[in-house]
Short mmCIF file of C-alpha atoms in Angstrom, two decimals:
data_model
loop_
_atom_site.label_atom_id
_atom_site.label_comp_id
_atom_site.label_asym_id
_atom_site.label_seq_id
_atom_site.Cartn_x
_atom_site.Cartn_y
_atom_site.Cartn_z
CA UNK A 1129 6.16 67.46 24.34
CA UNK A 1130 6.84 64.65 26.78
CA UNK A 1131 3.85 64.26 29.11
CA UNK A 1132 3.82 61.53 31.75
CA UNK A 1133 0.76 60.34 33.66
CA UNK A 1134 1.78 58.77 36.92
CA UNK A 1135 0.37 55.26 37.14
CA UNK A 1136 0.22 53.89 40.67
CA UNK A 1137 -2.94 51.80 40.41
CA UNK A 1138 -5.18 54.42 42.02
CA UNK A 1139 -6.05 56.70 39.19
CA UNK A 1140 -8.39 56.66 36.24
CA UNK A 1141 -5.46 57.30 33.90
CA UNK A 1142 -7.48 56.30 30.83
CA UNK A 1143 -9.77 59.33 30.94
CA UNK A 1144 -6.90 61.76 31.40
CA UNK A 1145 -4.94 60.04 28.66
CA UNK A 1146 -7.88 60.32 26.25
CA UNK A 1147 -8.41 63.99 27.14
CA UNK A 1148 -4.73 64.68 26.30
CA UNK A 1149 -5.23 62.78 23.03
CA UNK A 1150 -8.21 64.99 22.16
CA UNK A 1151 -5.93 68.01 22.65
CA UNK A 1152 -3.39 66.50 20.27
CA UNK A 1153 -0.91 65.13 22.82
CA UNK A 1154 0.20 61.57 23.39
CA UNK A 1155 1.09 61.07 27.05
CA UNK A 1156 3.07 58.17 28.49
CA UNK A 1157 1.52 56.27 31.38
CA UNK A 1158 4.26 55.15 33.74
CA UNK A 1159 5.28 54.47 37.32
CA UNK A 1160 9.03 54.48 36.59
CA UNK A 1161 11.09 57.16 38.28
CA UNK A 1162 13.45 57.82 35.37
CA UNK A 1163 10.57 58.30 32.94
CA UNK A 1164 8.67 60.59 35.30
CA UNK A 1165 11.82 62.63 36.03
CA UNK A 1166 12.46 63.14 32.31
CA UNK A 1167 8.95 64.45 31.55
CA UNK A 1168 8.20 68.03 30.49
CA UNK A 1169 4.84 67.83 32.28
CA UNK A 1170 3.68 65.40 34.92
CA UNK A 1171 0.04 64.61 35.65
CA UNK A 1172 -0.79 62.94 38.95
CA UNK A 1173 -4.37 61.59 38.88
CA UNK A 1174 -6.15 59.75 41.66
CA UNK A 1175 -9.47 58.22 42.60
CA UNK A 1176 -10.53 56.03 45.49
CA UNK A 1177 -9.43 56.03 49.11
CA UNK A 1178 -6.61 58.33 50.25
CA UNK A 1179 -4.86 55.86 52.55
CA UNK A 1180 -4.86 53.10 49.90
CA UNK A 1181 -3.51 55.52 47.32
CA UNK A 1182 -0.81 56.78 49.69
CA UNK A 1183 0.36 53.29 50.58
CA UNK A 1184 0.61 52.49 46.86
CA UNK A 1185 2.77 55.58 46.41
CA UNK A 1186 4.95 54.47 49.31
CA UNK A 1187 5.32 50.93 47.97
CA UNK A 1188 6.62 52.26 44.67
CA UNK A 1189 8.77 55.00 46.22
CA UNK A 1190 6.79 57.65 44.37
CA UNK A 1191 6.04 59.44 47.65
CA UNK A 1192 9.73 60.40 47.78
CA UNK A 1193 10.08 61.13 44.07
CA UNK A 1194 7.08 63.42 43.51
CA UNK A 1195 8.13 66.24 45.89
CA UNK A 1196 11.53 66.44 44.18
CA UNK A 1197 10.06 67.07 40.69
CA UNK A 1198 10.99 70.39 39.11
CA UNK A 1199 8.77 70.43 36.01
CA UNK A 1200 5.06 71.49 36.16
CA UNK A 1201 3.06 68.83 38.03
CA UNK A 1202 -0.75 68.69 38.01
CA UNK A 1203 -2.54 66.72 40.71
CA UNK A 1204 -6.14 65.87 39.85
CA UNK A 1205 -8.86 65.13 42.44
CA UNK A 1206 -7.32 62.70 44.98
CA UNK A 1207 -3.95 63.48 43.35
CA UNK A 1208 -4.39 67.10 44.48
CA UNK A 1209 -5.44 66.02 47.97
CA UNK A 1210 -2.37 63.79 48.35
CA UNK A 1211 -0.19 66.82 47.63
CA UNK A 1212 -1.64 68.52 50.75
CA UNK A 1213 -0.36 68.19 54.33
CA UNK A 1214 -2.86 65.60 55.49
CA UNK A 1215 -6.37 64.36 54.88
CA UNK A 1216 -9.05 63.24 57.30
CA UNK A 1217 -9.77 60.32 54.98
CA UNK A 1218 -8.19 57.43 56.84
CA UNK A 1219 -6.13 60.02 58.82
CA UNK A 1220 -3.62 59.99 55.98
CA UNK A 1221 -0.47 62.06 55.90
CA UNK A 1222 0.05 63.73 52.53
CA UNK A 1223 3.14 64.80 50.60
CA UNK A 1224 3.01 68.28 52.15
CA UNK A 1225 3.47 70.40 49.04
CA UNK A 1226 0.39 72.50 49.74
CA UNK A 1227 0.30 73.76 53.30
CA UNK A 1228 -3.34 72.87 53.93
CA UNK A 1229 -5.54 70.23 55.54
CA UNK A 1230 -8.13 68.14 53.70
CA UNK A 1231 -11.39 67.72 55.62
CA UNK A 1232 -14.66 65.86 55.15
CA UNK A 1233 -17.76 67.78 54.07
CA UNK A 1234 -20.26 68.13 56.89
CA UNK A 1235 -23.46 66.11 56.70
CA UNK A 1236 -25.44 69.32 56.15
CA UNK A 1237 -24.76 68.73 52.47
CA UNK A 1238 -25.02 65.50 50.48
CA UNK A 1239 -21.74 63.63 50.48
CA UNK A 1240 -20.10 63.03 48.03
CA UNK A 1241 -20.56 66.27 46.18
CA UNK A 1242 -21.28 64.92 42.75
CA UNK A 1243 -21.75 67.06 39.67
CA UNK A 1244 -21.02 70.46 38.21
CA UNK A 1245 -20.14 73.48 40.32
CA UNK A 1246 -18.61 76.89 39.70
CA UNK A 1247 -14.97 77.80 40.18
CA UNK A 1248 -14.27 81.45 40.98
CA UNK A 1249 -11.54 83.92 42.05
CA UNK A 1250 -9.34 82.35 39.41
CA UNK A 1251 -5.63 83.05 39.59
CA UNK A 1252 -2.50 82.12 37.61
CA UNK A 1253 -2.03 81.10 33.97
CA UNK A 1254 -3.73 77.78 34.62
CA UNK A 1255 -7.02 79.63 34.14
CA UNK A 1256 -5.91 82.03 31.43
CA UNK A 1257 -8.77 82.79 29.04
CA UNK A 1258 -11.35 81.02 31.21
CA UNK A 1259 -14.51 82.81 32.40
CA UNK A 1260 -14.92 83.37 36.13
CA UNK A 1261 -17.60 80.98 37.48
CA UNK A 1262 -16.89 78.35 34.83
CA UNK A 1263 -18.57 75.04 35.64
CA UNK A 1264 -16.37 72.03 36.38
CA UNK A 1265 -17.22 68.41 37.18
CA UNK A 1266 -16.45 67.40 40.76
CA UNK A 1267 -16.85 64.15 42.67
CA UNK A 1268 -15.47 64.19 46.19
CA UNK A 1269 -16.28 63.78 49.87
CA UNK A 1270 -13.23 65.66 51.20
CA UNK A 1271 -12.06 69.19 50.45
CA UNK A 1272 -8.97 71.34 50.91
CA UNK A 1273 -9.59 74.44 52.99
CA UNK A 1274 -8.85 77.92 51.65
CA UNK A 1275 -5.19 78.85 52.10
CA UNK A 1276 -2.34 80.95 50.68
CA UNK A 1277 -1.96 78.47 47.81
CA UNK A 1278 -5.62 78.71 46.70
CA UNK A 1279 -5.96 79.69 43.03
CA UNK A 1280 -9.65 78.83 42.58
CA UNK A 1281 -12.51 78.41 45.01
CA UNK A 1282 -15.86 76.65 45.03
CA UNK A 1283 -18.81 76.71 47.41
CA UNK A 1284 -20.50 73.57 48.69
CA UNK A 1285 -21.67 74.05 52.27
CA UNK A 1286 -18.29 75.73 52.79
CA UNK A 1287 -16.07 77.71 50.45
CA UNK A 1288 -12.99 75.63 49.73
CA UNK A 1289 -9.98 75.37 47.43
CA UNK A 1290 -10.93 73.87 44.07
CA UNK A 1291 -7.41 74.56 42.80
CA UNK A 1292 -4.02 75.09 44.46
CA UNK A 1293 -0.59 76.16 43.30
CA UNK A 1294 2.82 76.24 44.89
CA UNK A 1295 5.97 76.70 42.82
CA UNK A 1296 5.82 74.13 40.01
CA UNK A 1297 2.99 72.17 41.65
CA UNK A 1298 -0.65 72.62 40.64
CA UNK A 1299 -3.65 70.78 41.97
CA UNK A 1300 -7.27 70.77 40.84
CA UNK A 1301 -10.10 69.17 42.78
CA UNK A 1302 -12.30 69.05 39.68
CA UNK A 1303 -11.81 66.71 36.71
CA UNK A 1304 -10.61 68.79 33.75
CA UNK A 1305 -10.71 65.63 31.63
CA UNK A 1306 -14.45 65.29 32.28
CA UNK A 1307 -15.46 68.96 32.38
CA UNK A 1308 -16.39 69.47 28.75
CA UNK A 1309 -14.73 72.26 26.75
CA UNK A 1310 -13.85 74.43 29.75
CA UNK A 1311 -12.13 71.52 31.45
CA UNK A 1312 -10.13 70.84 28.32
CA UNK A 1313 -9.21 74.52 28.29
CA UNK A 1314 -7.64 74.18 31.77
CA UNK A 1315 -5.81 71.02 30.76
CA UNK A 1316 -4.50 72.74 27.62
CA UNK A 1317 -3.33 75.71 29.72
CA UNK A 1318 -1.41 73.33 31.98
CA UNK A 1319 0.22 71.57 29.05
CA UNK A 1320 1.17 74.97 27.61
CA UNK A 1321 2.84 76.23 30.82
CA UNK B 338 -23.82 76.16 43.83
CA UNK B 339 -23.90 72.55 42.73
CA UNK B 340 -26.14 72.30 39.66
CA UNK B 341 -28.97 69.91 38.97
CA UNK B 342 -27.93 67.40 36.33
CA UNK B 343 -29.64 66.33 33.12
CA UNK B 344 -28.75 62.78 32.13
CA UNK B 345 -29.77 61.14 28.85
CA UNK B 346 -29.88 57.36 29.19
CA UNK B 347 -28.90 55.13 26.29
CA UNK B 348 -29.95 51.50 26.30
CA UNK B 349 -27.30 49.44 24.58
CA UNK B 350 -27.71 46.03 23.00
CA UNK B 351 -24.79 44.46 21.14
CA UNK B 352 -23.13 47.86 20.80
CA UNK B 353 -26.22 49.65 19.43
CA UNK B 354 -28.63 52.07 21.09
CA UNK B 355 -32.15 50.88 21.77
CA UNK B 356 -34.93 52.19 23.95
CA UNK B 357 -37.95 50.32 25.08
CA UNK B 358 -41.30 51.77 25.97
CA UNK B 359 -42.15 50.09 29.26
CA UNK B 360 -39.13 47.90 28.52
CA UNK B 361 -40.65 46.17 25.46
CA UNK B 362 -40.83 47.07 21.73
CA UNK B 363 -37.18 47.98 21.24
CA UNK B 364 -36.55 50.73 18.69
CA UNK B 365 -33.11 51.50 17.27
CA UNK B 366 -32.18 55.11 17.94
CA UNK B 367 -28.65 55.23 16.55
CA UNK B 368 -24.97 54.74 17.11
CA UNK B 369 -24.14 55.18 20.81
CA UNK B 370 -20.82 56.98 20.35
CA UNK B 371 -22.23 59.51 17.88
CA UNK B 372 -25.28 60.01 20.07
CA UNK B 373 -23.13 60.45 23.18
CA UNK B 374 -20.95 63.07 21.51
CA UNK B 375 -24.00 64.94 20.33
CA UNK B 376 -25.50 64.96 23.81
CA UNK B 377 -22.23 66.22 25.32
CA UNK B 378 -22.16 69.07 22.81
CA UNK B 379 -25.79 69.96 23.51
CA UNK B 380 -25.15 70.35 27.22
CA UNK B 381 -25.96 66.99 28.80
CA UNK B 382 -24.24 66.85 32.19
CA UNK B 383 -23.64 63.12 32.24
CA UNK B 384 -24.63 60.02 30.33
CA UNK B 385 -25.83 56.61 31.41
CA UNK B 386 -25.38 53.55 29.24
CA UNK B 387 -27.49 50.59 30.19
CA UNK B 388 -26.26 47.36 28.64
CA UNK B 389 -29.19 45.05 27.98
CA UNK B 390 -27.15 42.54 25.95
CA UNK B 391 -27.94 39.02 27.00
CA UNK B 392 -24.87 37.30 25.54
CA UNK B 393 -21.20 37.32 26.40
CA UNK B 394 -20.32 38.59 22.90
CA UNK B 395 -22.83 41.39 23.27
CA UNK B 396 -21.19 42.44 26.51
CA UNK B 397 -17.73 42.37 24.92
CA UNK B 398 -19.02 44.68 22.20
CA UNK B 399 -20.23 47.01 24.94
CA UNK B 400 -16.79 47.07 26.49
CA UNK B 401 -15.35 48.20 23.15
CA UNK B 402 -18.06 50.83 22.97
CA UNK B 403 -17.14 52.09 26.46
CA UNK B 404 -13.57 52.59 25.30
CA UNK B 405 -14.72 54.55 22.24
CA UNK B 406 -17.03 56.73 24.33
CA UNK B 407 -14.21 57.46 26.78
CA UNK B 408 -11.97 58.44 23.87
CA UNK B 409 -14.42 60.83 22.29
CA UNK B 410 -16.72 62.20 24.98
CA UNK B 411 -15.64 64.88 27.46
CA UNK B 412 -18.32 64.48 30.12
CA UNK B 413 -18.72 61.74 32.75
CA UNK B 414 -20.62 58.56 32.02
CA UNK B 415 -22.00 55.60 33.92
CA UNK B 416 -22.32 52.06 32.63
CA UNK B 417 -24.89 49.63 34.02
CA UNK B 418 -26.45 46.31 33.18
CA UNK B 419 -25.32 42.80 33.99
CA UNK B 420 -22.55 43.82 36.39
CA UNK B 421 -22.12 41.27 39.15
CA UNK B 422 -18.50 41.27 40.31
CA UNK B 423 -15.49 43.35 41.25
CA UNK B 424 -13.81 42.06 38.05
CA UNK B 425 -16.68 43.34 35.85
CA UNK B 426 -16.32 46.77 37.39
CA UNK B 427 -12.54 46.77 37.12
CA UNK B 428 -12.80 46.11 33.35
CA UNK B 429 -15.36 48.88 32.83
CA UNK B 430 -13.41 51.46 34.84
CA UNK B 431 -10.20 50.51 33.05
CA UNK B 432 -12.02 51.02 29.75
CA UNK B 433 -12.77 54.59 30.86
CA UNK B 434 -16.21 54.45 32.49
CA UNK B 435 -16.46 56.95 35.36
CA UNK B 436 -19.11 55.11 37.33
CA UNK B 437 -20.92 51.82 37.25
CA UNK B 438 -24.50 51.12 38.10
CA UNK B 439 -25.54 47.87 39.74
CA UNK B 440 -29.07 46.67 40.32
CA UNK B 441 -30.12 42.99 40.61
CA UNK B 442 -26.65 41.85 41.66
CA UNK B 443 -26.80 44.22 44.65
CA UNK B 444 -30.16 42.82 45.72
CA UNK B 445 -28.90 39.26 45.37
CA UNK B 446 -25.64 39.94 47.18
CA UNK B 447 -25.66 43.30 49.02
CA UNK B 448 -21.98 42.85 50.09
CA UNK B 449 -21.06 43.66 46.50
CA UNK B 450 -21.80 47.32 47.26
CA UNK B 451 -19.26 47.28 50.13
CA UNK B 452 -16.69 45.48 48.02
CA UNK B 453 -16.97 47.99 45.17
CA UNK B 454 -16.97 51.01 47.48
CA UNK B 455 -13.87 49.69 49.29
CA UNK B 456 -11.96 48.87 46.13
CA UNK B 457 -12.92 51.71 43.82
CA UNK B 458 -14.47 54.34 46.11
CA UNK B 459 -18.11 55.28 46.67
CA UNK B 460 -17.90 57.96 44.00
CA UNK B 461 -18.13 55.40 41.21
CA UNK B 462 -20.81 53.15 42.70
CA UNK B 463 -24.36 53.92 41.60
CA UNK B 464 -27.06 51.60 42.83
CA UNK B 465 -30.09 51.48 40.55
CA UNK B 466 -33.39 50.63 42.17
CA UNK B 467 -36.51 49.76 40.19
CA UNK B 468 -39.69 49.82 42.24
CA UNK B 469 -43.43 49.90 41.90
CA UNK B 470 -46.30 50.36 44.29
CA UNK B 471 -48.14 47.27 45.45
CA UNK B 472 -50.91 47.84 48.02
CA UNK B 473 -49.54 51.29 48.81
CA UNK B 474 -46.04 50.01 49.46
CA UNK B 475 -43.09 50.66 47.15
CA UNK B 476 -41.62 47.24 46.39
CA UNK B 477 -38.21 46.78 44.77
CA UNK B 478 -38.36 44.78 41.52
CA UNK B 479 -35.74 42.94 39.50
CA UNK B 480 -35.21 42.14 35.82
CA UNK B 481 -36.60 45.36 34.41
CA UNK B 482 -39.55 45.38 36.75
CA UNK B 483 -40.85 41.88 36.14
CA UNK B 484 -39.81 40.15 39.36
CA UNK B 485 -40.95 41.53 42.74
CA UNK B 486 -38.68 41.15 45.77
CA UNK B 487 -39.43 41.32 49.47
CA UNK B 488 -37.65 44.63 49.77
CA UNK B 489 -39.25 47.95 50.64
CA UNK B 490 -37.84 50.79 48.53
CA UNK B 491 -36.98 53.12 51.41
CA UNK B 492 -35.42 50.43 53.60
CA UNK B 493 -33.36 49.10 50.71
CA UNK B 494 -32.25 52.61 49.74
CA UNK B 495 -31.06 53.24 53.31
CA UNK B 496 -29.14 49.97 53.34
CA UNK B 497 -27.57 50.79 49.99
CA UNK B 498 -26.37 54.14 51.35
CA UNK B 499 -24.99 52.55 54.52
CA UNK B 500 -23.08 49.97 52.49
CA UNK B 501 -21.28 52.70 50.59
CA UNK B 502 -23.19 53.58 47.42
CA UNK B 503 -22.29 57.03 46.13
CA UNK B 504 -25.58 57.65 44.39
CA UNK B 505 -29.01 56.11 43.87
CA UNK B 506 -30.78 55.89 40.52
CA UNK B 507 -34.45 55.38 41.32
CA UNK B 508 -36.79 54.27 38.53
CA UNK B 509 -40.48 54.15 39.25
CA UNK B 510 -41.89 51.29 37.20
CA UNK B 511 -45.31 52.88 37.65
CA UNK B 512 -44.12 56.01 35.84
CA UNK B 513 -41.60 54.61 33.37
CA UNK B 514 -42.80 54.97 29.79
CA UNK B 515 -45.93 56.92 30.75
CA UNK B 516 -44.51 60.41 30.00
CA UNK B 517 -46.72 61.55 32.84
CA UNK B 518 -44.08 62.93 35.21
CA UNK B 519 -41.59 61.53 37.74
CA UNK B 520 -42.50 59.82 41.05
CA UNK B 521 -41.89 63.02 42.97
CA UNK B 522 -43.43 62.07 46.27
CA UNK B 523 -41.18 59.07 46.79
CA UNK B 524 -38.20 60.88 45.24
CA UNK B 525 -38.61 63.67 47.78
CA UNK B 526 -38.77 61.14 50.61
CA UNK B 527 -35.59 59.44 49.36
CA UNK B 528 -33.80 62.73 48.90
CA UNK B 529 -34.61 64.07 52.35
CA UNK B 530 -34.00 60.84 54.30
CA UNK B 531 -30.73 59.93 52.58
CA UNK B 532 -27.52 61.92 52.35
CA UNK B 533 -26.34 60.82 48.89
CA UNK B 534 -27.50 62.18 45.52
CA UNK B 535 -30.72 60.79 44.02
CA UNK B 536 -31.26 60.50 40.27
CA UNK B 537 -34.90 60.54 39.20
CA UNK B 538 -35.87 58.17 36.40
CA UNK B 539 -39.10 57.15 34.74
CA UNK B 540 -41.92 59.35 33.50
CA UNK B 541 -40.27 62.31 31.76
CA UNK B 542 -42.60 63.72 29.11
CA UNK B 543 -42.48 67.51 29.31
CA UNK B 544 -40.12 70.24 30.47
CA UNK B 545 -42.46 70.92 33.39
CA UNK B 546 -41.87 67.35 34.61
CA UNK B 547 -38.18 68.17 35.05
CA UNK B 548 -38.99 71.42 36.87
CA UNK B 549 -41.28 69.44 39.18
CA UNK B 550 -38.81 66.67 39.95
CA UNK B 551 -36.19 69.22 41.00
CA UNK B 552 -38.58 71.47 42.94
CA UNK B 553 -41.09 68.97 44.34
CA UNK B 554 -39.12 65.71 44.09
CA UNK B 555 -35.91 67.37 45.39
CA UNK B 556 -33.98 65.18 42.94
CA UNK B 557 -30.31 65.91 42.36
CA UNK B 558 -30.40 64.75 38.75
CA UNK B 559 -33.00 63.64 36.24
CA UNK B 560 -32.58 60.86 33.73
CA UNK B 561 -34.62 60.34 30.58
CA UNK B 562 -34.32 58.54 27.28
CA UNK B 563 -36.98 58.75 24.59
CA UNK B 564 -37.85 62.46 25.05
CA UNK B 565 -34.20 63.20 24.24
CA UNK B 566 -33.59 60.49 21.64
CA UNK B 567 -36.59 61.46 19.55
CA UNK B 568 -36.02 65.20 19.91
CA UNK B 569 -39.22 65.84 21.86
CA UNK B 570 -37.22 67.89 24.36
CA UNK B 571 -33.99 69.67 23.39
CA UNK B 572 -31.50 69.86 26.26
CA UNK B 573 -30.73 73.54 25.53
CA UNK B 574 -34.44 74.46 25.82
CA UNK B 575 -34.81 72.34 28.93
CA UNK B 576 -31.89 74.02 30.68
CA UNK B 577 -33.09 77.52 29.77
CA UNK B 578 -36.51 76.67 31.19
CA UNK B 579 -34.98 75.28 34.40
CA UNK B 580 -32.90 78.42 34.79
CA UNK B 581 -36.01 80.61 34.40
CA UNK B 582 -37.50 78.60 37.24
CA UNK B 583 -34.48 79.49 39.39
CA UNK B 584 -33.07 75.98 39.24
CA UNK B 585 -29.28 76.03 39.07
CA UNK B 586 -28.05 74.39 35.87
CA UNK B 587 -24.84 74.43 33.87
CA UNK B 588 -25.23 76.55 30.75
#
């Protein structure tokens, strides 16, 4: 299987790459349109600041390419947030795949949320075979609200979308590559779609 | 609910695990990659590697170790020790570290915290603070607790948060190595006055000490070394006990 990790200088591609290796896959890390277009599965990671990440996407033209992809695409963490309409982080406009806003956690909770939290109300094959309330590793200060595209939810001060799906696009707020065996289970499910 | 985290800490010198008691008398406790994998399987929530290598070669060996850990371990890990620039951090993150921990370099040049938070995001910037009480005031110390600074723990912690740290790792030098419990009074003060997670470090000896640091110290995570390395506390037993005390943990 031809798996491509999108490399745009704002993602910890190494960890995702290693997690795919542990599952027996050998992904390609690339920023080139023709390679990404030819992939069977595309993974879109992201860490850091939303507006920096978005301007990097724009510089490389990936902001136009990603929404046209037809194969299964998995956005991870900031990657998921960039697939939403817009995020409060740096008032950044997103790629608009998921019809939802990304907001900052209120100061009633510690920000960033850092650590393991439960995901529940699991929907779609992405979570096939996974227990409800599985623990996943999350590190983030901004969250996507609940919406029609929500396929998993988590509570931290508010109940929010910890996973989203629309057509061939999936997004997870948690880090499957860092969430022990259950995270690897989700990643394997995605690669098996 | 977000769980409380249990974090084994591995001191690394020239690619090997060591742990000091009160930071002296180093004892070899195994191969870091094998140890890390074992901890991940036993239910550790995160790992911290503290590089105490003094030489450039030693630090290069650590970088190779980071890459091996990232390859084989499926939980997050932090690397600290001797980090003083954006370039150092870039190399570690590119080798697969999830977070870095800075200590003396932040005291010497606090702007480093801003630079790292701006470039890599707050989520990967842990500021480690070592402090001990002198005349009833908690004073920040450098170089493993040997050099006192002018800084007050609580003022420095606030500044660190304001500059963009994502987390604080607080080690009480008065408690470290004593196995007599964590510095819960000051941990609780840090945790309630700041709005970023606080990792408790120094003093773990019994399971009850962990219960106390979560319930009394209001810590978000607890870090320990020798009690885990020498099998005095098994992580499975610890987590079961925390759960019985109604502390949310990942099992």
